[in-house]
C-alpha cells in the first residue's frame, strides 16, 4: 500500500469517553500515516497516547508530527506520548501558524510547565526538533514524500496538510470554517483529485448556523467540496463530543445516501490508500 492511514483520535473540542461513544470513539485529534518506511503523525490530541504505546510495540523510534494548530484538544495528549521520553528516539514537530509568536516549542513547554503539569518538557529525553514554517511551504520529511500546506479559516490560525507519495495523495483538513453559500477555493484547490480527504465535519447544517465564528465546518460542506474537487473518498472527522454513537450512525447513513464514497472516521480505524 502507498499510504496506510490509522485514526487514533477523531473527536473535536474535548475527549468524551463514555458508553455512548464506544463505536466512533472519544479521543481527540490524532491521525497516523505510514508512508513508505516513514511514520507521519497529524495532531497530538488524546489519541496520541495510544499511538505512542503502539509505536513502542512496533519498535518505531522516529516520526514527524504535524500540527494543524495548538488549541488544547490538538496537543493535550503530547505529555502522555511515551516514546518522547526515550533517549533512543527522535521526533520532529512541525507547526505553520506560530511564526512570529514564539514558535511551537514555547507552546509545548508552556502546557507542561508548573502549575498546570508536574513534568516539564525537558523530561522528554528523546531528540525533539521543533520546526516552525510559513504556511504554504512544501515540506519533505523524506526525499520521496511531499507534504504540502495551506492556511485554514480558524481562530488563531490553522494549517491543512496534503501528503503526496507514490502517485497518491491524502489530505488532512480539519478546524476550518466555510462561509454559507460560498465555496472555499483555497480548500477546493488544495484537495483537488485527492485519493482521501479527512475533513472537519463537526456540525450538521442546523447546528452550524448557531456556531458561526467557532472555526468548524459540516459534513455536507465536506461532501460539496470533495465532489467539486474530484476527490475519491471522504472521511468525516473532528466529531462534536455531543454527537453520540446513535447520532453519528444517523449522520453517516445520511451522508452516504447523498454521496456513497464517504464514511465517518472511528478511533483505531485503518484505511488503505493503494498505489496507482
Coordinates of N, CA, C and O in Angstrom, one line a residue, residues 108-258:
X108 N 4.5 24.1 23.5 CA 4.6 22.8 24.2 C 5.2 22.9 25.6 O 4.8 22.2 26.5
X109 N 6.2 23.7 25.7 CA 6.8 23.9 27.0 C 5.9 24.5 28.0 O 5.8 24.1 29.2
X110 N 5.0 25.5 27.5 CA 4.1 26.1 28.4 C 3.0 25.2 29.0 O 2.7 25.2 30.1
X111 N 2.6 24.3 28.1 CA 1.5 23.4 28.6 C 2.0 22.4 29.6 O 1.2 21.7 30.3
X112 N 3.4 22.2 29.6 CA 3.9 21.2 30.6 C 4.7 21.9 31.7 O 5.5 21.3 32.4
X113 N 4.4 23.2 31.9 CA 5.1 23.9 33.0 C 4.2 24.0 34.2 O 2.9 24.0 34.1
X114 N 4.8 24.2 35.4 CA 4.1 24.5 36.6 C 3.3 25.7 36.5 O 3.7 26.7 35.8
X115 N 2.1 25.8 37.0 CA 1.4 24.8 37.9 C 0.4 23.9 37.2 O -0.4 23.2 37.8
X116 N 0.5 23.9 35.8 CA -0.6 23.1 35.1 C -0.2 21.7 34.8 O -1.0 20.9 34.5
X117 N 1.1 21.3 34.9 CA 1.6 20.0 34.7 C 2.8 19.7 35.5 O 3.7 20.6 35.5
X118 N 3.0 18.5 36.1 CA 4.1 18.3 37.0 C 5.4 17.9 36.3 O 6.5 17.9 37.0
X119 N 5.4 17.5 35.0 CA 6.5 17.0 34.3 C 6.9 18.0 33.2 O 6.1 18.2 32.3
X120 N 8.1 18.6 33.3 CA 8.4 19.6 32.2 C 8.8 19.0 30.9 O 9.1 17.8 30.8
X121 N 8.8 19.8 29.9 CA 9.1 19.3 28.6 C 10.5 18.7 28.5 O 10.8 17.8 27.8
X122 N 11.4 19.3 29.3 CA 12.8 18.9 29.4 C 13.0 17.4 29.9 O 14.0 16.8 29.6
X123 N 11.9 16.9 30.5 CA 12.0 15.5 30.9 C 11.9 14.5 29.7 O 12.2 13.3 29.9
X124 N 11.4 15.0 28.6 CA 11.4 14.2 27.4 C 12.8 14.1 26.8 O 13.3 15.1 26.2
X125 N 13.4 13.0 27.0 CA 14.8 12.8 26.7 C 15.1 12.4 25.2 O 16.2 12.2 24.9
X126 N 14.0 12.2 24.5 CA 14.3 11.9 23.1 C 14.8 13.1 22.4 O 14.7 14.2 22.9
X127 N 15.2 12.9 21.2 CA 15.6 14.1 20.4 C 14.4 14.8 19.8 O 13.8 14.2 18.9
X128 N 14.1 15.9 20.3 CA 12.9 16.7 19.8 C 13.4 17.9 19.0 O 14.2 18.7 19.5
X129 N 12.9 18.0 17.8 CA 13.2 19.1 16.9 C 11.9 19.8 16.6 O 10.9 19.2 16.2
X130 N 11.9 21.1 16.9 CA 10.7 21.9 16.7 C 10.9 22.8 15.5 O 11.9 23.6 15.4
X131 N 10.0 22.7 14.6 CA 10.2 23.3 13.2 C 9.0 24.2 12.9 O 7.9 23.7 12.6
X132 N 9.2 25.5 12.9 CA 8.2 26.4 12.6 C 8.4 26.8 11.1 O 9.5 27.0 10.6
X133 N 7.3 26.8 10.4 CA 7.4 27.1 8.9 C 6.2 28.1 8.6 O 5.2 28.2 9.3
X134 N 6.4 28.7 7.4 CA 5.3 29.6 6.9 C 4.3 28.7 6.1 O 4.7 28.0 5.2
X135 N 3.0 28.8 6.5 CA 2.0 28.1 5.8 C 2.0 28.4 4.3 O 2.1 29.5 3.9
X136 N 1.9 27.3 3.5 CA 2.1 27.5 2.1 C 3.4 26.8 1.6 O 3.6 26.5 0.4
X137 N 4.3 26.5 2.6 CA 5.5 25.8 2.3 C 5.2 24.3 2.0 O 4.3 23.7 2.5
X138 N 6.0 23.7 1.2 CA 6.0 22.3 0.9 C 7.1 21.6 1.7 O 8.3 22.0 1.6
X139 N 6.8 20.7 2.6 CA 7.8 20.0 3.5 C 8.2 18.7 2.9 O 7.4 18.0 2.2
X140 N 9.4 18.2 3.2 CA 9.8 16.9 2.7 C 10.4 16.1 3.8 O 11.7 16.2 4.1
X141 N 9.6 15.4 4.6 CA 10.2 14.5 5.7 C 11.1 13.5 5.2 O 12.0 13.1 5.9
X142 N 11.0 13.0 3.9 CA 12.0 12.2 3.2 C 12.0 12.7 1.8 O 11.1 13.5 1.4
X143 N 13.0 12.3 1.0 CA 13.2 12.8 -0.3 C 12.0 12.4 -1.2 O 11.7 13.1 -2.2
X144 N 11.3 11.3 -0.9 CA 10.2 10.9 -1.8 C 8.8 11.2 -1.2 O 7.8 10.7 -1.8
X145 N 8.7 11.9 -0.1 CA 7.4 12.3 0.4 C 7.3 13.8 0.4 O 8.2 14.5 0.9
X146 N 6.3 14.3 -0.2 CA 6.0 15.8 -0.2 C 4.8 16.0 0.7 O 3.7 15.3 0.6
X147 N 4.9 17.0 1.6 CA 3.8 17.4 2.4 C 3.5 18.9 2.1 O 4.2 19.8 2.6
X148 N 2.4 19.1 1.3 CA 2.1 20.5 1.0 C 1.2 21.0 2.1 O 0.6 20.3 2.9
X149 N 1.2 22.4 2.3 CA 0.5 23.0 3.3 C -0.4 24.2 2.8 O 0.0 24.8 1.8
X150 N -1.4 24.5 3.5 CA -2.3 25.6 3.1 C -3.0 26.2 4.4 O -3.2 25.5 5.3
X151 N -3.3 27.5 4.4 CA -4.0 28.1 5.5 C -5.4 27.7 5.6 O -6.1 27.6 4.6
X152 N -6.0 27.7 6.8 CA -7.4 27.4 7.0 C -8.0 28.5 7.8 O -7.3 29.3 8.6
X153 N -9.3 28.7 7.7 CA -10.1 29.7 8.4 C -10.4 29.1 9.8 O -11.3 28.3 9.9
X154 N -9.7 29.6 10.8 CA -9.9 29.1 12.2 C -9.3 30.2 13.2 O -8.3 30.8 12.9
X155 N -10.0 30.4 14.3 CA -9.4 31.3 15.3 C -8.0 31.0 15.7 O -7.7 29.8 15.9
X156 N -7.1 32.0 15.6 CA -5.7 31.8 15.9 C -4.9 31.1 14.8 O -3.7 30.9 14.9
X157 N -5.6 30.8 13.7 CA -4.9 30.2 12.5 C -4.8 28.6 12.6 O -4.8 28.1 13.7
X158 N -4.8 28.0 11.5 CA -4.6 26.6 11.4 C -4.1 26.2 10.0 O -4.1 27.0 9.1
X159 N -3.5 25.0 9.9 CA -2.9 24.6 8.6 C -3.4 23.3 8.1 O -3.7 22.3 8.9
X160 N -3.7 23.2 6.8 CA -4.1 21.9 6.2 C -2.8 21.3 5.6 O -1.8 21.9 5.3
X161 N -2.9 19.9 5.6 CA -1.7 19.2 5.1 C -2.2 18.2 3.9 O -3.2 17.6 4.0
X162 N -1.4 18.1 2.9 CA -1.6 17.2 1.8 C -0.3 16.3 1.6 O 0.7 16.9 1.3
X163 N -0.5 15.0 1.9 CA 0.7 14.1 1.8 C 0.6 13.5 0.4 O -0.4 12.9 0.0
X164 N 1.7 13.6 -0.3 CA 1.8 13.0 -1.7 C 3.0 12.0 -1.7 O 4.1 12.4 -1.4
X165 N 2.7 10.8 -2.2 CA 3.7 9.8 -2.2 C 3.3 8.7 -3.2 O 2.1 8.2 -3.2
X166 N 4.2 8.2 -4.0 CA 3.9 7.1 -4.9 C 2.7 7.3 -5.8 O 1.9 6.3 -6.0
X167 N 2.4 8.5 -6.2 CA 1.3 8.8 -7.1 C -0.1 8.9 -6.4 O -1.1 9.1 -7.1
X168 N -0.1 8.9 -5.1 CA -1.4 9.1 -4.4 C -1.3 10.3 -3.4 O -0.2 10.7 -3.1
X169 N -2.4 10.7 -2.9 CA -2.4 11.9 -2.0 C -3.5 11.7 -1.0 O -4.6 11.3 -1.3
X170 N -3.2 12.1 0.2 CA -4.2 12.1 1.4 C -4.1 13.5 2.0 O -3.0 14.0 2.3
X171 N -5.3 14.1 2.2 CA -5.4 15.5 2.7 C -6.0 15.5 4.1 O -7.0 14.8 4.4
X172 N -5.4 16.2 5.0 CA -5.9 16.4 6.4 C -6.3 17.8 6.6 O -5.4 18.7 6.7
X173 N -7.6 18.0 6.6 CA -8.1 19.4 6.6 C -9.1 19.5 7.7 O -10.3 19.3 7.5
X174 N -8.6 19.9 8.9 CA -9.6 20.0 10.0 C -9.4 21.3 10.7 O -8.3 21.9 10.6
X175 N -10.4 21.7 11.4 CA -10.5 23.0 12.1 C -10.5 24.1 11.0 O -9.5 24.9 11.0
X176 N -11.5 24.1 10.2 CA -11.7 25.1 9.2 C -13.2 25.4 9.1 O -14.0 24.6 9.3
X177 N -13.5 26.7 8.8 CA -14.8 27.2 8.8 C -15.2 27.7 7.4 O -14.4 28.5 6.8
X178 N -16.2 27.2 6.8 CA -16.7 27.7 5.5 C -17.7 28.8 5.7 O -18.1 29.1 6.8
X179 N -18.0 29.5 4.6 CA -19.0 30.6 4.6 C -20.2 30.0 3.9 O -20.1 29.5 2.8
X180 N -21.4 30.2 4.5 CA -22.6 29.7 3.9 C -22.8 30.2 2.5 O -22.7 31.4 2.2
X181 N -23.0 29.3 1.5 CA -23.3 29.7 0.2 C -22.1 30.0 -0.7 O -22.2 30.4 -1.8
X182 N -20.9 29.9 -0.1 CA -19.6 30.2 -0.8 C -18.7 29.0 -0.7 O -18.5 28.4 0.4
X183 N -18.1 28.6 -1.8 CA -17.1 27.6 -1.8 C -15.7 28.1 -1.3 O -15.4 29.3 -1.7
X184 N -15.0 27.4 -0.5 CA -13.7 27.8 -0.1 C -12.7 27.4 -1.1 O -12.3 26.2 -1.2
X185 N -12.3 28.3 -2.0 CA -11.5 28.0 -3.1 C -10.1 27.6 -2.7 O -9.4 26.8 -3.4
X186 N -9.6 28.0 -1.5 CA -8.3 27.6 -1.1 C -8.3 26.1 -0.8 O -7.5 25.3 -1.2
X187 N -9.4 25.6 0.0 CA -9.5 24.2 0.3 C -9.8 23.4 -1.0 O -9.3 22.3 -1.2
X188 N -10.7 24.0 -1.9 CA -11.1 23.3 -3.1 C -9.9 22.9 -3.9 O -9.7 21.8 -4.4
X189 N -9.0 23.9 -4.2 CA -7.8 23.6 -5.0 C -6.8 22.7 -4.3 O -6.1 21.9 -4.9
X190 N -6.7 22.9 -2.9 CA -5.8 22.1 -2.2 C -6.1 20.6 -2.2 O -5.2 19.8 -2.2
X191 N -7.4 20.3 -2.2 CA -7.8 18.8 -2.2 C -8.0 18.3 -3.6 O -8.4 17.1 -3.7
X192 N -7.8 19.1 -4.6 CA -8.1 18.7 -6.0 C -7.6 17.3 -6.3 O -6.4 17.0 -6.1
X193 N -8.5 16.3 -6.7 CA -8.1 15.0 -7.2 C -7.4 14.1 -6.1 O -6.8 13.1 -6.4
X194 N -7.6 14.4 -4.8 CA -7.0 13.6 -3.8 C -7.7 12.3 -3.7 O -8.9 12.1 -4.0
X195 N -6.9 11.3 -3.2 CA -7.5 9.9 -3.1 C -8.3 9.8 -1.8 O -9.2 9.0 -1.7
X196 N -7.9 10.6 -0.8 CA -8.7 10.6 0.5 C -8.6 12.0 1.1 O -7.5 12.5 1.2
X197 N -9.7 12.5 1.6 CA -9.7 13.8 2.3 C -10.3 13.5 3.7 O -11.4 12.9 3.8
X198 N -9.6 13.9 4.7 CA -10.1 13.9 6.1 C -10.5 15.3 6.4 O -9.7 16.2 6.4
X199 N -11.8 15.5 6.6 CA -12.3 16.9 6.7 C -13.1 17.2 8.0 O -13.9 16.3 8.5
X200 N -13.0 18.4 8.5 CA -13.7 18.8 9.6 C -15.2 18.8 9.4 O -15.7 19.6 8.7
X201 N -15.9 17.9 10.0 CA -17.3 17.7 9.9 C -18.0 17.8 11.2 O -18.9 17.0 11.5
X202 N -17.6 18.8 12.0 CA -18.1 18.9 13.4 C -19.6 19.0 13.5 O -20.2 18.3 14.4
X203 N -20.2 19.8 12.6 CA -21.6 20.1 12.8 C -22.5 19.6 11.7 O -22.1 19.4 10.6
X204 N -23.8 19.5 12.0 CA -24.8 19.4 11.0 C -25.1 20.9 10.5 O -24.7 21.9 11.1
X205 N -25.8 21.0 9.4 CA -26.1 22.3 8.9 C -26.9 23.1 9.9 O -26.7 24.3 10.1
X206 N -27.9 22.5 10.6 CA -28.7 23.2 11.6 C -27.9 23.7 12.7 O -28.1 24.8 13.2
X207 N -26.9 22.9 13.2 CA -26.0 23.4 14.3 C -25.1 24.5 13.8 O -24.8 25.4 14.6
X208 N -24.6 24.4 12.6 CA -23.6 25.4 12.1 C -24.1 26.8 12.2 O -23.3 27.7 12.6
X209 N -25.3 27.0 11.9 CA -25.8 28.4 11.8 C -25.7 29.1 13.2 O -25.6 30.4 13.2
X210 N -25.7 28.4 14.2 CA -25.6 28.9 15.6 C -24.2 29.0 16.1 O -24.0 29.5 17.2
X211 N -23.3 28.5 15.3 CA -21.9 28.5 15.7 C -20.9 29.1 14.7 O -19.7 28.8 14.7
X212 N -21.4 30.0 14.0 CA -20.5 30.7 13.0 C -19.5 31.5 13.8 O -19.8 32.2 14.8
X213 N -18.3 31.4 13.4 CA -17.2 32.1 14.1 C -16.4 31.1 15.0 O -15.4 31.5 15.5
X214 N -16.9 29.9 15.2 CA -16.2 29.0 16.1 C -15.1 28.2 15.3 O -14.3 27.5 16.0
X215 N -15.1 28.3 14.0 CA -13.9 27.8 13.2 C -14.1 26.3 12.8 O -13.1 25.7 12.5
X216 N -15.3 25.9 12.6 CA -15.5 24.5 12.1 C -16.5 24.4 11.0 O -17.1 25.4 10.6
X217 N -16.7 23.2 10.4 CA -17.5 23.1 9.2 C -18.5 21.9 9.4 O -18.7 21.5 10.6
X218 N -19.1 21.5 8.3 CA -20.1 20.5 8.4 C -19.8 19.3 7.4 O -19.1 19.4 6.5
X219 N -20.5 18.2 7.7 CA -20.3 17.0 6.8 C -20.8 17.3 5.4 O -20.2 16.9 4.4
X220 N -21.9 18.1 5.3 CA -22.4 18.3 4.0 C -21.5 19.3 3.2 O -21.4 19.1 2.0
X221 N -20.8 20.2 3.8 CA -19.9 21.0 3.1 C -18.7 20.2 2.7 O -18.1 20.4 1.6
X222 N -18.3 19.2 3.5 CA -17.2 18.3 3.1 C -17.6 17.6 1.8 O -16.7 17.5 0.9
X223 N -18.8 17.1 1.7 CA -19.2 16.4 0.5 C -19.2 17.4 -0.7 O -18.7 17.0 -1.8
X224 N -19.7 18.6 -0.5 CA -19.8 19.6 -1.5 C -18.4 19.8 -2.1 O -18.2 19.9 -3.3
X225 N -17.4 20.0 -1.2 CA -16.1 20.3 -1.6 C -15.4 19.1 -2.4 O -14.8 19.3 -3.4
X226 N -15.6 18.0 -1.8 CA -15.0 16.8 -2.4 C -15.5 16.4 -3.7 O -14.8 16.0 -4.7
X227 N -16.8 16.6 -3.9 CA -17.4 16.3 -5.2 C -16.9 17.3 -6.2 O -16.6 16.9 -7.4
X228 N -16.9 18.6 -5.9 CA -16.4 19.6 -6.8 C -14.9 19.4 -7.2 O -14.5 19.8 -8.3
X229 N -14.1 18.9 -6.2 CA -12.7 18.7 -6.4 C -12.3 17.4 -7.0 O -11.1 17.1 -7.3
X230 N -13.3 16.5 -7.3 CA -12.9 15.2 -7.9 C -12.2 14.3 -6.9 O -11.4 13.5 -7.3
X231 N -12.5 14.4 -5.6 CA -11.9 13.5 -4.6 C -12.5 12.1 -4.6 O -13.7 11.9 -4.9
X232 N -11.7 11.1 -4.3 CA -12.1 9.7 -4.4 C -12.9 9.3 -3.2 O -14.0 8.7 -3.3
X233 N -12.4 9.7 -2.0 CA -13.1 9.3 -0.7 C -13.0 10.4 0.3 O -12.0 11.2 0.3
X234 N -14.0 10.5 1.2 CA -14.1 11.5 2.2 C -14.3 10.8 3.6 O -15.2 10.0 3.8
X235 N -13.4 11.2 4.5 CA -13.6 10.8 5.9 C -14.1 11.9 6.8 O -13.4 13.0 6.9
X236 N -15.3 11.8 7.3 CA -15.8 12.8 8.3 C -15.0 12.7 9.6 O -14.8 11.6 10.1
X237 N -14.6 13.9 10.1 CA -13.7 13.9 11.2 C -14.0 15.0 12.1 O -14.8 15.9 11.8
X238 N -13.3 15.0 13.3 CA -13.5 16.1 14.3 C -14.9 16.1 14.8 O -15.6 17.2 14.9
X239 N -15.5 15.0 15.1 CA -16.9 14.9 15.5 C -17.2 15.7 16.8 O -16.4 15.6 17.8
X240 N -18.3 16.3 16.9 CA -18.7 17.0 18.1 C -18.9 16.0 19.2 O -19.4 15.0 19.0
X241 N -18.3 16.4 20.4 CA -18.5 15.4 21.5 C -19.9 15.2 21.9 O -20.2 14.1 22.6
X242 N -20.9 16.0 21.6 CA -22.3 15.8 21.9 C -22.9 14.8 20.9 O -24.1 14.5 21.0
X243 N -22.2 14.4 19.8 CA -22.7 13.5 18.8 C -22.4 12.1 19.3 O -21.3 11.6 19.1
X244 N -23.3 11.4 20.0 CA -23.0 10.1 20.5 C -23.1 9.1 19.3 O -23.3 9.4 18.1
X245 N -22.9 7.8 19.6 CA -22.9 6.8 18.6 C -24.2 6.7 17.8 O -24.2 6.5 16.6
X246 N -25.3 6.9 18.4 CA -26.6 6.9 17.7 C -26.7 8.0 16.7 O -27.1 7.8 15.5
X247 N -26.3 9.2 17.1 CA -26.3 10.3 16.2 C -25.3 10.2 15.1 O -25.5 10.5 13.9
X248 N -24.1 9.7 15.4 CA -23.0 9.5 14.4 C -23.5 8.5 13.4 O -23.2 8.7 12.2
X249 N -24.1 7.5 13.8 CA -24.6 6.5 12.8 C -25.6 7.1 11.9 O -25.6 6.8 10.7
X250 N -26.5 7.9 12.4 CA -27.5 8.6 11.6 C -26.9 9.6 10.6 O -27.2 9.6 9.4
X251 N -25.8 10.3 11.1 CA -25.1 11.2 10.2 C -24.4 10.5 9.1 O -24.5 10.9 7.9
X252 N -23.8 9.4 9.4 CA -23.0 8.6 8.4 C -24.0 8.0 7.4 O -23.7 8.1 6.2
X253 N -25.1 7.5 7.8 CA -26.1 7.0 6.9 C -26.6 8.0 5.9 O -26.8 7.8 4.7
X254 N -26.9 9.2 6.5 CA -27.5 10.3 5.7 C -26.4 10.8 4.7 O -26.7 11.0 3.5
X255 N -25.2 10.9 5.1 CA -24.1 11.3 4.3 C -23.9 10.4 3.1 O -23.7 10.8 2.0
X256 N -23.9 9.1 3.4 CA -23.6 8.1 2.4 C -24.8 8.0 1.4 O -24.6 7.7 0.2
X257 N -26.0 8.4 1.9 CA -27.1 8.5 1.0 C -27.0 9.6 0.0 O -27.5 9.5 -1.2
X258 N -26.3 10.6 0.4 CA -26.0 11.8 -0.6 C -24.8 11.6 -1.5 O -24.8 12.0 -2.6

